[in-house]
């Protein structure tokens, strides 16, 4: 049997990745011949760039020269290439860590009161090699990660509400909702060594079957995080449905508190508005992941919805959050407009949710890496 003849059209990242993996077999030359056809002399496709010496060595690009820190497969590929090349230490870009640099600062633009305002976001640098990361995490893992972020935002929002003399006392009176809080208490009671006064009142109300269970936003989100990480929580076929209802109830209660106490403070306070948007989007995401049973049926089950419409369907504030800079930025990032018309945004909710969560929660090193 003769050699297999393979032709690769184009020299972009996908083409070069295919070529790399087709040549991984030790004696591949005995089994196939591979020819790459590339228009022009420069490989890389949208990842190719050069410098214009006539214009002060200005970089001239074909596309965005950024990898996200969650691009596990891309980093595995580039690490494989550099390992096989064994470039001399004194050569330019001798390691992939010299070819790509972690980047954590992102600036979004908001159009507020007929002018553009910069929204700076500085992501933390996380330890680890992105080539050794993993995207193999469950929707429940995403729920737990999102709750951790929501805890930070709610704590900051409660502090701002307290300074503005807003109400931070919450109560639960309906028997159905009280049963969910009792379930939460049962799951974490043995884990909590907490002398905080609000927790003591909360626990006493539950134990005494009071007509009203008192809490605060910070208490609910802090205990919900402990609940989500408890060994007996979120286990398939055990209390999964009731556990999901606990999360669904509490985040929706936090949403009602945000709307009743914080909305009127947002227009004159950019920092508070941005905190609200982050918390509101996280809550809408959590509600959707639970209500639409994404935890059970995976992200594909919500691909029948446009992402923005899905967020609104799950309670995202249409004025502040659904068209906010983070959401608009994602649509722009993936060119998610029918026929390029920005008045026709359209991206599948499951695809967008999974991508955004992976980008924000699964990166190693920097949230972005610049070539």
mmCIF file of C-alpha atoms in Angstrom:
data_model
loop_
_atom_site.group_PDB
_atom_site.id
_atom_site.type_symbol
_atom_site.label_atom_id
_atom_site.label_comp_id
_atom_site.label_asym_id
_atom_site.label_seq_id
_atom_site.Cartn_x
_atom_site.Cartn_y
_atom_site.Cartn_z
ATOM 1 C CA UNK A 1 0.000 0.000 0.000
ATOM 2 C CA UNK A 2 1.406 3.397 -1.033
ATOM 3 C CA UNK A 3 1.836 6.432 1.063
ATOM 4 C CA UNK A 4 -1.226 8.461 1.975
ATOM 5 C CA UNK A 5 -1.103 11.909 0.371
ATOM 6 C CA UNK A 6 -2.450 14.743 2.526
ATOM 7 C CA UNK A 7 -2.869 18.362 1.447
ATOM 8 C CA UNK A 8 -3.444 21.170 3.945
ATOM 9 C CA UNK A 9 -4.860 24.383 2.513
ATOM 10 C CA UNK A 10 -3.670 27.510 4.283
ATOM 11 C CA UNK A 11 -1.095 28.138 6.964
ATOM 12 C CA UNK A 12 -3.258 29.410 9.827
ATOM 13 C CA UNK A 13 -3.349 28.129 13.383
ATOM 14 C CA UNK A 14 -5.841 25.329 12.628
ATOM 15 C CA UNK A 15 -3.825 24.189 9.599
ATOM 16 C CA UNK A 16 -0.542 24.150 11.500
ATOM 17 C CA UNK A 17 -2.166 22.312 14.411
ATOM 18 C CA UNK A 18 -3.405 19.644 12.002
ATOM 19 C CA UNK A 19 0.076 19.351 10.517
ATOM 20 C CA UNK A 20 1.626 19.013 13.969
ATOM 21 C CA UNK A 21 -0.618 16.170 15.082
ATOM 22 C CA UNK A 22 -0.342 14.389 11.728
ATOM 23 C CA UNK A 23 3.413 14.242 12.296
ATOM 24 C CA UNK A 24 3.373 13.039 15.908
ATOM 25 C CA UNK A 25 3.790 9.406 14.893
ATOM 26 C CA UNK A 26 7.511 8.557 15.056
ATOM 27 C CA UNK A 27 7.723 7.034 11.540
ATOM 28 C CA UNK A 28 5.024 9.199 9.955
ATOM 29 C CA UNK A 29 7.132 9.823 6.817
ATOM 30 C CA UNK A 30 6.789 6.159 5.906
ATOM 31 C CA UNK A 31 2.986 6.364 5.939
ATOM 32 C CA UNK A 32 2.101 9.743 4.476
ATOM 33 C CA UNK A 33 3.329 12.796 2.647
ATOM 34 C CA UNK A 34 1.993 16.157 3.770
ATOM 35 C CA UNK A 35 1.952 19.321 1.654
ATOM 36 C CA UNK A 36 0.916 22.725 2.977
ATOM 37 C CA UNK A 37 -0.235 25.363 0.486
ATOM 38 C CA UNK A 38 -0.036 28.913 1.785
ATOM 39 C CA UNK A 39 -0.751 32.111 -0.118
ATOM 40 C CA UNK A 40 2.313 34.295 0.334
ATOM 41 C CA UNK A 41 5.336 33.560 2.437
ATOM 42 C CA UNK A 42 4.038 34.140 5.975
ATOM 43 C CA UNK A 43 2.475 31.380 8.088
ATOM 44 C CA UNK A 44 0.071 32.010 10.939
ATOM 45 C CA UNK A 45 -3.166 33.141 9.309
ATOM 46 C CA UNK A 46 -4.861 35.620 11.642
ATOM 47 C CA UNK A 47 -2.041 35.000 14.091
ATOM 48 C CA UNK A 48 0.602 36.306 11.684
ATOM 49 C CA UNK A 49 2.165 39.716 12.156
ATOM 50 C CA UNK A 50 5.174 41.696 11.078
ATOM 51 C CA UNK A 51 6.844 45.048 11.713
ATOM 52 C CA UNK A 52 6.939 47.958 9.308
ATOM 53 C CA UNK A 53 10.482 49.362 9.376
ATOM 54 C CA UNK A 54 9.364 52.479 7.497
ATOM 55 C CA UNK A 55 6.939 53.295 10.315
ATOM 56 C CA UNK A 56 9.072 52.901 13.422
ATOM 57 C CA UNK A 57 8.796 49.106 13.568
ATOM 58 C CA UNK A 58 5.024 49.376 13.947
ATOM 59 C CA UNK A 59 3.318 45.980 14.332
ATOM 60 C CA UNK A 60 0.987 45.204 11.448
ATOM 61 C CA UNK A 61 -1.580 42.556 12.313
ATOM 62 C CA UNK A 62 -4.198 40.427 10.614
ATOM 63 C CA UNK A 63 -6.290 39.809 13.745
ATOM 64 C CA UNK A 64 -6.378 39.898 17.536
ATOM 65 C CA UNK A 65 -3.064 38.641 18.855
ATOM 66 C CA UNK A 66 -4.394 37.362 22.152
ATOM 67 C CA UNK A 67 -4.906 33.916 23.594
ATOM 68 C CA UNK A 68 -7.100 33.460 26.642
ATOM 69 C CA UNK A 69 -5.536 31.689 29.606
ATOM 70 C CA UNK A 70 -8.224 29.019 29.276
ATOM 71 C CA UNK A 71 -7.034 27.958 25.798
ATOM 72 C CA UNK A 72 -5.700 24.696 27.227
ATOM 73 C CA UNK A 73 -5.347 22.871 23.909
ATOM 74 C CA UNK A 74 -3.612 25.812 22.220
ATOM 75 C CA UNK A 75 -1.020 26.038 24.982
ATOM 76 C CA UNK A 76 -0.495 22.268 24.921
ATOM 77 C CA UNK A 77 0.172 22.530 21.194
ATOM 78 C CA UNK A 78 2.627 25.433 21.435
ATOM 79 C CA UNK A 79 4.422 23.715 24.334
ATOM 80 C CA UNK A 80 4.732 20.559 22.217
ATOM 81 C CA UNK A 81 6.268 22.541 19.356
ATOM 82 C CA UNK A 82 8.841 24.233 21.585
ATOM 83 C CA UNK A 83 9.702 20.955 23.322
ATOM 84 C CA UNK A 84 10.417 19.306 19.984
ATOM 85 C CA UNK A 85 12.344 22.286 18.595
ATOM 86 C CA UNK A 86 14.730 22.501 21.564
ATOM 87 C CA UNK A 87 15.709 26.032 20.599
ATOM 88 C CA UNK A 88 19.098 27.264 21.896
ATOM 89 C CA UNK A 89 18.817 29.354 25.052
ATOM 90 C CA UNK A 90 20.406 32.377 23.357
ATOM 91 C CA UNK A 91 18.036 32.337 20.360
ATOM 92 C CA UNK A 92 15.125 34.810 20.097
ATOM 93 C CA UNK A 93 11.943 33.520 21.750
ATOM 94 C CA UNK A 94 13.711 30.368 22.859
ATOM 95 C CA UNK A 95 10.741 29.259 24.997
ATOM 96 C CA UNK A 96 6.996 29.680 24.564
ATOM 97 C CA UNK A 97 6.948 31.685 27.811
ATOM 98 C CA UNK A 98 9.066 34.278 25.979
ATOM 99 C CA UNK A 99 6.763 34.192 22.960
ATOM 100 C CA UNK A 100 3.586 34.825 24.968
ATOM 101 C CA UNK A 101 3.249 37.080 27.994
ATOM 102 C CA UNK A 102 0.447 36.966 30.599
ATOM 103 C CA UNK A 103 -1.838 39.977 30.584
ATOM 104 C CA UNK A 104 -4.345 40.780 33.333
ATOM 105 C CA UNK A 105 -5.584 44.323 32.720
ATOM 106 C CA UNK A 106 -8.649 44.826 30.529
ATOM 107 C CA UNK A 107 -10.503 48.064 29.819
ATOM 108 C CA UNK A 108 -14.140 48.017 28.712
ATOM 109 C CA UNK A 109 -16.042 51.061 27.520
ATOM 110 C CA UNK A 110 -19.508 52.058 28.740
ATOM 111 C CA UNK A 111 -21.693 54.641 27.029
ATOM 112 C CA UNK A 112 -23.186 56.530 29.980
ATOM 113 C CA UNK A 113 -24.962 59.882 29.780
ATOM 114 C CA UNK A 114 -23.953 60.329 26.137
ATOM 115 C CA UNK A 115 -20.246 59.845 26.773
ATOM 116 C CA UNK A 116 -17.840 56.922 26.888
ATOM 117 C CA UNK A 117 -16.523 55.920 30.295
ATOM 118 C CA UNK A 118 -13.687 53.458 30.874
ATOM 119 C CA UNK A 119 -14.367 50.397 33.027
ATOM 120 C CA UNK A 120 -10.959 49.033 34.075
ATOM 121 C CA UNK A 121 -10.782 45.395 35.200
ATOM 122 C CA UNK A 122 -7.623 43.914 36.694
ATOM 123 C CA UNK A 123 -7.856 40.128 36.857
ATOM 124 C CA UNK A 124 -5.664 38.330 39.395
ATOM 125 C CA UNK A 125 -2.622 36.453 38.117
ATOM 126 C CA UNK A 126 -3.244 32.813 38.965
ATOM 127 C CA UNK A 127 -0.475 30.261 39.494
ATOM 128 C CA UNK A 128 0.008 27.438 37.029
ATOM 129 C CA UNK A 129 0.842 26.617 33.437
ATOM 130 C CA UNK A 130 -2.113 27.115 31.048
ATOM 131 C CA UNK A 131 -0.932 24.055 29.094
ATOM 132 C CA UNK A 132 -1.648 21.992 32.220
ATOM 133 C CA UNK A 133 -5.081 23.494 32.879
ATOM 134 C CA UNK A 134 -8.376 21.727 32.363
ATOM 135 C CA UNK A 135 -11.748 22.538 30.854
ATOM 136 C CA UNK A 136 -13.143 19.222 32.027
ATOM 137 C CA UNK A 137 -15.356 20.656 34.758
ATOM 138 C CA UNK A 138 -19.042 20.162 35.392
ATOM 139 C CA UNK A 139 -21.834 22.769 35.444
ATOM 140 C CA UNK A 140 -21.899 22.289 39.229
ATOM 141 C CA UNK A 141 -18.245 23.339 39.316
ATOM 142 C CA UNK A 142 -19.184 26.495 37.435
ATOM 143 C CA UNK A 143 -21.986 27.137 39.918
ATOM 144 C CA UNK A 144 -19.556 26.895 42.834
ATOM 145 C CA UNK A 145 -17.002 29.160 41.127
ATOM 146 C CA UNK A 146 -19.662 31.745 40.255
ATOM 147 C CA UNK A 147 -20.963 31.724 43.829
ATOM 148 C CA UNK A 148 -17.447 32.539 45.054
ATOM 149 C CA UNK A 149 -17.340 35.641 42.826
ATOM 150 C CA UNK A 150 -20.896 36.587 43.834
ATOM 151 C CA UNK A 151 -19.874 36.453 47.492
ATOM 152 C CA UNK A 152 -17.256 39.155 46.927
ATOM 153 C CA UNK A 153 -19.656 41.414 45.025
ATOM 154 C CA UNK A 154 -22.494 41.018 47.535
ATOM 155 C CA UNK A 155 -20.197 41.826 50.461
ATOM 156 C CA UNK A 156 -19.094 45.042 48.734
ATOM 157 C CA UNK A 157 -22.673 45.950 47.813
ATOM 158 C CA UNK A 158 -23.926 45.378 51.360
ATOM 159 C CA UNK A 159 -21.183 47.649 52.690
ATOM 160 C CA UNK A 160 -22.251 50.358 50.234
ATOM 161 C CA UNK A 161 -25.909 49.870 51.183
ATOM 162 C CA UNK A 162 -25.086 50.211 54.861
ATOM 163 C CA UNK A 163 -23.229 53.479 54.232
ATOM 164 C CA UNK A 164 -26.245 54.775 52.313
ATOM 165 C CA UNK A 165 -28.576 53.799 55.215
ATOM 166 C CA UNK A 166 -30.303 51.175 53.096
ATOM 167 C CA UNK A 167 -31.982 48.111 54.529
ATOM 168 C CA UNK A 168 -29.737 45.060 54.858
ATOM 169 C CA UNK A 169 -32.080 42.951 56.973
ATOM 170 C CA UNK A 170 -33.818 40.138 55.108
ATOM 171 C CA UNK A 171 -36.610 37.872 56.294
ATOM 172 C CA UNK A 172 -38.115 34.625 55.068
ATOM 173 C CA UNK A 173 -41.734 33.900 55.986
ATOM 174 C CA UNK A 174 -43.130 31.419 53.457
ATOM 175 C CA UNK A 175 -43.050 27.846 54.751
ATOM 176 C CA UNK A 176 -41.698 26.480 51.451
ATOM 177 C CA UNK A 177 -38.786 28.925 51.489
ATOM 178 C CA UNK A 178 -38.140 28.291 55.170
ATOM 179 C CA UNK A 179 -37.868 24.567 54.436
ATOM 180 C CA UNK A 180 -35.097 25.334 51.929
ATOM 181 C CA UNK A 181 -33.189 27.395 54.508
ATOM 182 C CA UNK A 182 -33.604 24.545 57.001
ATOM 183 C CA UNK A 183 -32.104 22.201 54.434
ATOM 184 C CA UNK A 184 -29.152 24.588 53.987
ATOM 185 C CA UNK A 185 -28.702 24.792 57.759
ATOM 186 C CA UNK A 186 -28.829 21.013 58.080
ATOM 187 C CA UNK A 187 -26.127 20.596 55.422
ATOM 188 C CA UNK A 188 -23.645 23.054 56.963
ATOM 189 C CA UNK A 189 -24.476 23.165 60.702
ATOM 190 C CA UNK A 190 -21.606 20.825 61.567
ATOM 191 C CA UNK A 191 -19.180 22.841 59.443
ATOM 192 C CA UNK A 192 -19.910 26.271 60.895
ATOM 193 C CA UNK A 193 -17.960 27.521 63.880
ATOM 194 C CA UNK A 194 -19.488 30.946 63.748
ATOM 195 C CA UNK A 195 -20.204 33.246 66.673
ATOM 196 C CA UNK A 196 -21.480 36.011 64.394
ATOM 197 C CA UNK A 197 -24.673 37.452 65.841
ATOM 198 C CA UNK A 198 -26.630 37.285 62.573
ATOM 199 C CA UNK A 199 -25.777 33.590 62.184
ATOM 200 C CA UNK A 200 -26.911 32.874 65.738
ATOM 201 C CA UNK A 201 -30.242 34.598 65.101
ATOM 202 C CA UNK A 202 -30.588 32.746 61.796
ATOM 203 C CA UNK A 203 -29.847 29.369 63.412
ATOM 204 C CA UNK A 204 -32.150 30.083 66.375
ATOM 205 C CA UNK A 205 -35.032 31.052 64.083
ATOM 206 C CA UNK A 206 -34.592 27.780 62.178
ATOM 207 C CA UNK A 207 -34.331 25.592 65.292
ATOM 208 C CA UNK A 208 -37.343 27.225 66.934
ATOM 209 C CA UNK A 209 -39.469 27.101 63.778
ATOM 210 C CA UNK A 210 -40.031 30.855 64.043
ATOM 211 C CA UNK A 211 -42.614 32.489 61.811
ATOM 212 C CA UNK A 212 -39.806 34.580 60.343
ATOM 213 C CA UNK A 213 -36.185 33.643 59.624
ATOM 214 C CA UNK A 214 -33.879 36.688 59.816
ATOM 215 C CA UNK A 215 -30.754 37.043 57.683
ATOM 216 C CA UNK A 216 -28.633 39.503 55.708
ATOM 217 C CA UNK A 217 -27.305 39.410 52.129
ATOM 218 C CA UNK A 218 -23.754 38.733 53.334
ATOM 219 C CA UNK A 219 -24.907 35.922 55.633
ATOM 220 C CA UNK A 220 -26.915 34.195 52.903
ATOM 221 C CA UNK A 221 -24.152 34.346 50.276
ATOM 222 C CA UNK A 222 -21.436 33.301 52.743
ATOM 223 C CA UNK A 223 -23.415 30.283 53.970
ATOM 224 C CA UNK A 224 -24.490 29.425 50.425
ATOM 225 C CA UNK A 225 -20.812 29.159 49.487
ATOM 226 C CA UNK A 226 -20.225 26.788 52.413
ATOM 227 C CA UNK A 227 -23.321 24.849 51.374
ATOM 228 C CA UNK A 228 -22.097 24.512 47.775
ATOM 229 C CA UNK A 229 -18.743 23.133 48.933
ATOM 230 C CA UNK A 230 -20.082 20.746 51.584
ATOM 231 C CA UNK A 231 -19.332 17.066 50.940
ATOM 232 C CA UNK A 232 -22.989 16.081 50.919
ATOM 233 C CA UNK A 233 -24.154 18.877 48.642
ATOM 234 C CA UNK A 234 -24.743 18.736 44.900
ATOM 235 C CA UNK A 235 -24.330 14.971 44.729
ATOM 236 C CA UNK A 236 -26.231 13.458 41.794
ATOM 237 C CA UNK A 237 -29.256 11.356 42.736
ATOM 238 C CA UNK A 238 -29.086 12.362 46.425
ATOM 239 C CA UNK A 239 -30.468 15.831 47.243
ATOM 240 C CA UNK A 240 -29.522 17.354 43.907
ATOM 241 C CA UNK A 241 -32.950 18.791 43.127
ATOM 242 C CA UNK A 242 -33.452 20.299 46.577
ATOM 243 C CA UNK A 243 -29.875 21.593 46.636
ATOM 244 C CA UNK A 244 -30.540 23.345 43.327
ATOM 245 C CA UNK A 245 -33.729 24.895 44.738
ATOM 246 C CA UNK A 246 -31.771 26.237 47.726
ATOM 247 C CA UNK A 247 -29.339 28.005 45.402
ATOM 248 C CA UNK A 248 -32.178 29.195 43.164
ATOM 249 C CA UNK A 249 -34.151 30.611 46.103
ATOM 250 C CA UNK A 250 -31.261 32.424 47.777
ATOM 251 C CA UNK A 251 -29.814 34.068 44.673
ATOM 252 C CA UNK A 252 -33.286 35.247 43.648
ATOM 253 C CA UNK A 253 -33.779 36.688 47.159
ATOM 254 C CA UNK A 254 -30.468 38.509 46.781
ATOM 255 C CA UNK A 255 -31.687 39.786 43.403
ATOM 256 C CA UNK A 256 -34.852 41.225 44.981
ATOM 257 C CA UNK A 257 -32.750 42.925 47.644
ATOM 258 C CA UNK A 258 -30.478 44.458 45.014
ATOM 259 C CA UNK A 259 -33.463 45.807 43.094
ATOM 260 C CA UNK A 260 -35.242 47.213 46.134
ATOM 261 C CA UNK A 261 -32.249 48.817 47.850
ATOM 262 C CA UNK A 262 -29.541 49.506 45.269
ATOM 263 C CA UNK A 263 -31.137 50.572 41.971
ATOM 264 C CA UNK A 264 -31.621 54.224 42.911
ATOM 265 C CA UNK A 265 -27.944 54.535 43.858
ATOM 266 C CA UNK A 266 -26.529 53.329 40.540
ATOM 267 C CA UNK A 267 -26.839 56.273 38.157
ATOM 268 C CA UNK A 268 -24.531 58.532 40.149
ATOM 269 C CA UNK A 269 -21.982 55.939 41.234
ATOM 270 C CA UNK A 270 -19.971 54.156 38.523
ATOM 271 C CA UNK A 271 -18.256 51.754 40.930
ATOM 272 C CA UNK A 272 -21.564 50.731 42.505
ATOM 273 C CA UNK A 273 -23.225 50.355 39.107
ATOM 274 C CA UNK A 274 -20.455 48.027 37.945
ATOM 275 C CA UNK A 275 -20.672 45.945 41.120
ATOM 276 C CA UNK A 276 -24.424 45.676 40.591
ATOM 277 C CA UNK A 277 -23.982 44.610 36.957
ATOM 278 C CA UNK A 278 -21.484 41.895 37.921
ATOM 279 C CA UNK A 279 -23.717 40.575 40.710
ATOM 280 C CA UNK A 280 -26.864 40.819 38.591
ATOM 281 C CA UNK A 281 -25.304 38.898 35.699
ATOM 282 C CA UNK A 282 -23.924 36.241 38.070
ATOM 283 C CA UNK A 283 -27.375 35.795 39.634
ATOM 284 C CA UNK A 284 -29.077 35.529 36.222
ATOM 285 C CA UNK A 285 -26.472 32.949 35.191
ATOM 286 C CA UNK A 286 -26.976 30.930 38.387
ATOM 287 C CA UNK A 287 -30.778 31.061 38.104
ATOM 288 C CA UNK A 288 -30.585 29.874 34.498
ATOM 289 C CA UNK A 289 -28.128 27.064 35.228
ATOM 290 C CA UNK A 290 -30.490 25.742 37.898
ATOM 291 C CA UNK A 291 -33.931 26.565 36.443
ATOM 292 C CA UNK A 292 -33.109 25.243 32.958
ATOM 293 C CA UNK A 293 -31.443 22.182 34.510
ATOM 294 C CA UNK A 294 -28.118 22.865 32.809
ATOM 295 C CA UNK A 295 -26.519 21.044 35.760
ATOM 296 C CA UNK A 296 -28.278 17.895 34.544
ATOM 297 C CA UNK A 297 -28.590 18.318 30.760
ATOM 298 C CA UNK A 298 -25.401 20.343 30.052
ATOM 299 C CA UNK A 299 -25.058 23.643 28.241
ATOM 300 C CA UNK A 300 -26.461 22.512 24.910
ATOM 301 C CA UNK A 301 -29.967 22.502 26.385
ATOM 302 C CA UNK A 302 -30.099 26.333 26.328
ATOM 303 C CA UNK A 303 -28.675 26.831 22.831
ATOM 304 C CA UNK A 304 -32.219 27.465 21.586
ATOM 305 C CA UNK A 305 -31.984 30.915 23.199
ATOM 306 C CA UNK A 306 -29.892 33.929 22.270
ATOM 307 C CA UNK A 307 -27.503 34.624 25.165
ATOM 308 C CA UNK A 308 -28.754 38.126 25.962
ATOM 309 C CA UNK A 309 -32.389 37.021 25.761
ATOM 310 C CA UNK A 310 -31.609 34.056 28.018
ATOM 311 C CA UNK A 311 -30.077 36.379 30.636
ATOM 312 C CA UNK A 312 -33.153 38.625 30.549
ATOM 313 C CA UNK A 313 -35.388 35.551 30.747
ATOM 314 C CA UNK A 314 -33.585 34.622 33.974
ATOM 315 C CA UNK A 315 -33.918 38.046 35.554
ATOM 316 C CA UNK A 316 -30.960 40.117 34.309
ATOM 317 C CA UNK A 317 -31.741 43.826 34.479
ATOM 318 C CA UNK A 318 -32.467 44.859 30.906
ATOM 319 C CA UNK A 319 -31.418 48.490 31.397
ATOM 320 C CA UNK A 320 -28.169 48.048 33.323
ATOM 321 C CA UNK A 321 -26.933 44.503 32.771
ATOM 322 C CA UNK A 322 -28.202 42.817 29.617
ATOM 323 C CA UNK A 323 -26.540 45.369 27.317
ATOM 324 C CA UNK A 324 -23.658 46.227 29.647
ATOM 325 C CA UNK A 325 -20.031 46.496 28.595
ATOM 326 C CA UNK A 326 -19.133 42.875 29.565
ATOM 327 C CA UNK A 327 -22.025 41.441 27.538
ATOM 328 C CA UNK A 328 -21.529 43.762 24.567
ATOM 329 C CA UNK A 329 -17.805 43.044 24.724
ATOM 330 C CA UNK A 330 -18.405 39.311 24.411
ATOM 331 C CA UNK A 331 -20.692 39.754 21.394
ATOM 332 C CA UNK A 332 -18.010 41.958 19.808
ATOM 333 C CA UNK A 333 -15.274 39.455 20.670
ATOM 334 C CA UNK A 334 -16.907 36.643 18.710
ATOM 335 C CA UNK A 335 -18.476 38.880 16.007
ATOM 336 C CA UNK A 336 -21.914 37.634 17.092
ATOM 337 C CA UNK A 337 -24.046 39.783 14.799
ATOM 338 C CA UNK A 338 -26.210 38.449 11.983
ATOM 339 C CA UNK A 339 -24.757 39.675 8.659
ATOM 340 C CA UNK A 340 -22.438 41.962 10.633
ATOM 341 C CA UNK A 341 -25.393 44.139 11.692
ATOM 342 C CA UNK A 342 -24.858 45.294 15.301
ATOM 343 C CA UNK A 343 -28.621 45.739 15.675
ATOM 344 C CA UNK A 344 -28.971 41.941 15.265
ATOM 345 C CA UNK A 345 -26.945 40.337 18.076
ATOM 346 C CA UNK A 346 -27.184 36.553 18.017
ATOM 347 C CA UNK A 347 -25.130 33.927 19.826
ATOM 348 C CA UNK A 348 -26.310 30.655 21.383
ATOM 349 C CA UNK A 349 -26.808 30.927 25.142
ATOM 350 C CA UNK A 350 -25.128 27.605 25.908
ATOM 351 C CA UNK A 351 -22.075 28.332 23.783
ATOM 352 C CA UNK A 352 -21.729 31.866 25.192
ATOM 353 C CA UNK A 353 -22.280 30.857 28.824
ATOM 354 C CA UNK A 354 -19.731 28.063 28.658
ATOM 355 C CA UNK A 355 -17.185 30.253 26.869
ATOM 356 C CA UNK A 356 -17.568 33.178 29.289
ATOM 357 C CA UNK A 357 -17.375 30.948 32.352
ATOM 358 C CA UNK A 358 -14.308 29.151 31.027
ATOM 359 C CA UNK A 359 -12.558 32.411 30.145
ATOM 360 C CA UNK A 360 -13.270 33.945 33.556
ATOM 361 C CA UNK A 361 -12.877 30.901 35.782
ATOM 362 C CA UNK A 362 -10.555 28.374 34.115
ATOM 363 C CA UNK A 363 -7.499 30.405 33.180
ATOM 364 C CA UNK A 364 -3.961 29.839 34.434
ATOM 365 C CA UNK A 365 -1.356 32.578 34.639
ATOM 366 C CA UNK A 366 -3.013 35.612 33.064
ATOM 367 C CA UNK A 367 -6.624 35.791 31.914
ATOM 368 C CA UNK A 368 -5.084 36.717 28.528
ATOM 369 C CA UNK A 369 -1.716 36.019 26.931
ATOM 370 C CA UNK A 370 -0.303 38.428 24.374
ATOM 371 C CA UNK A 371 1.781 37.131 21.460
#
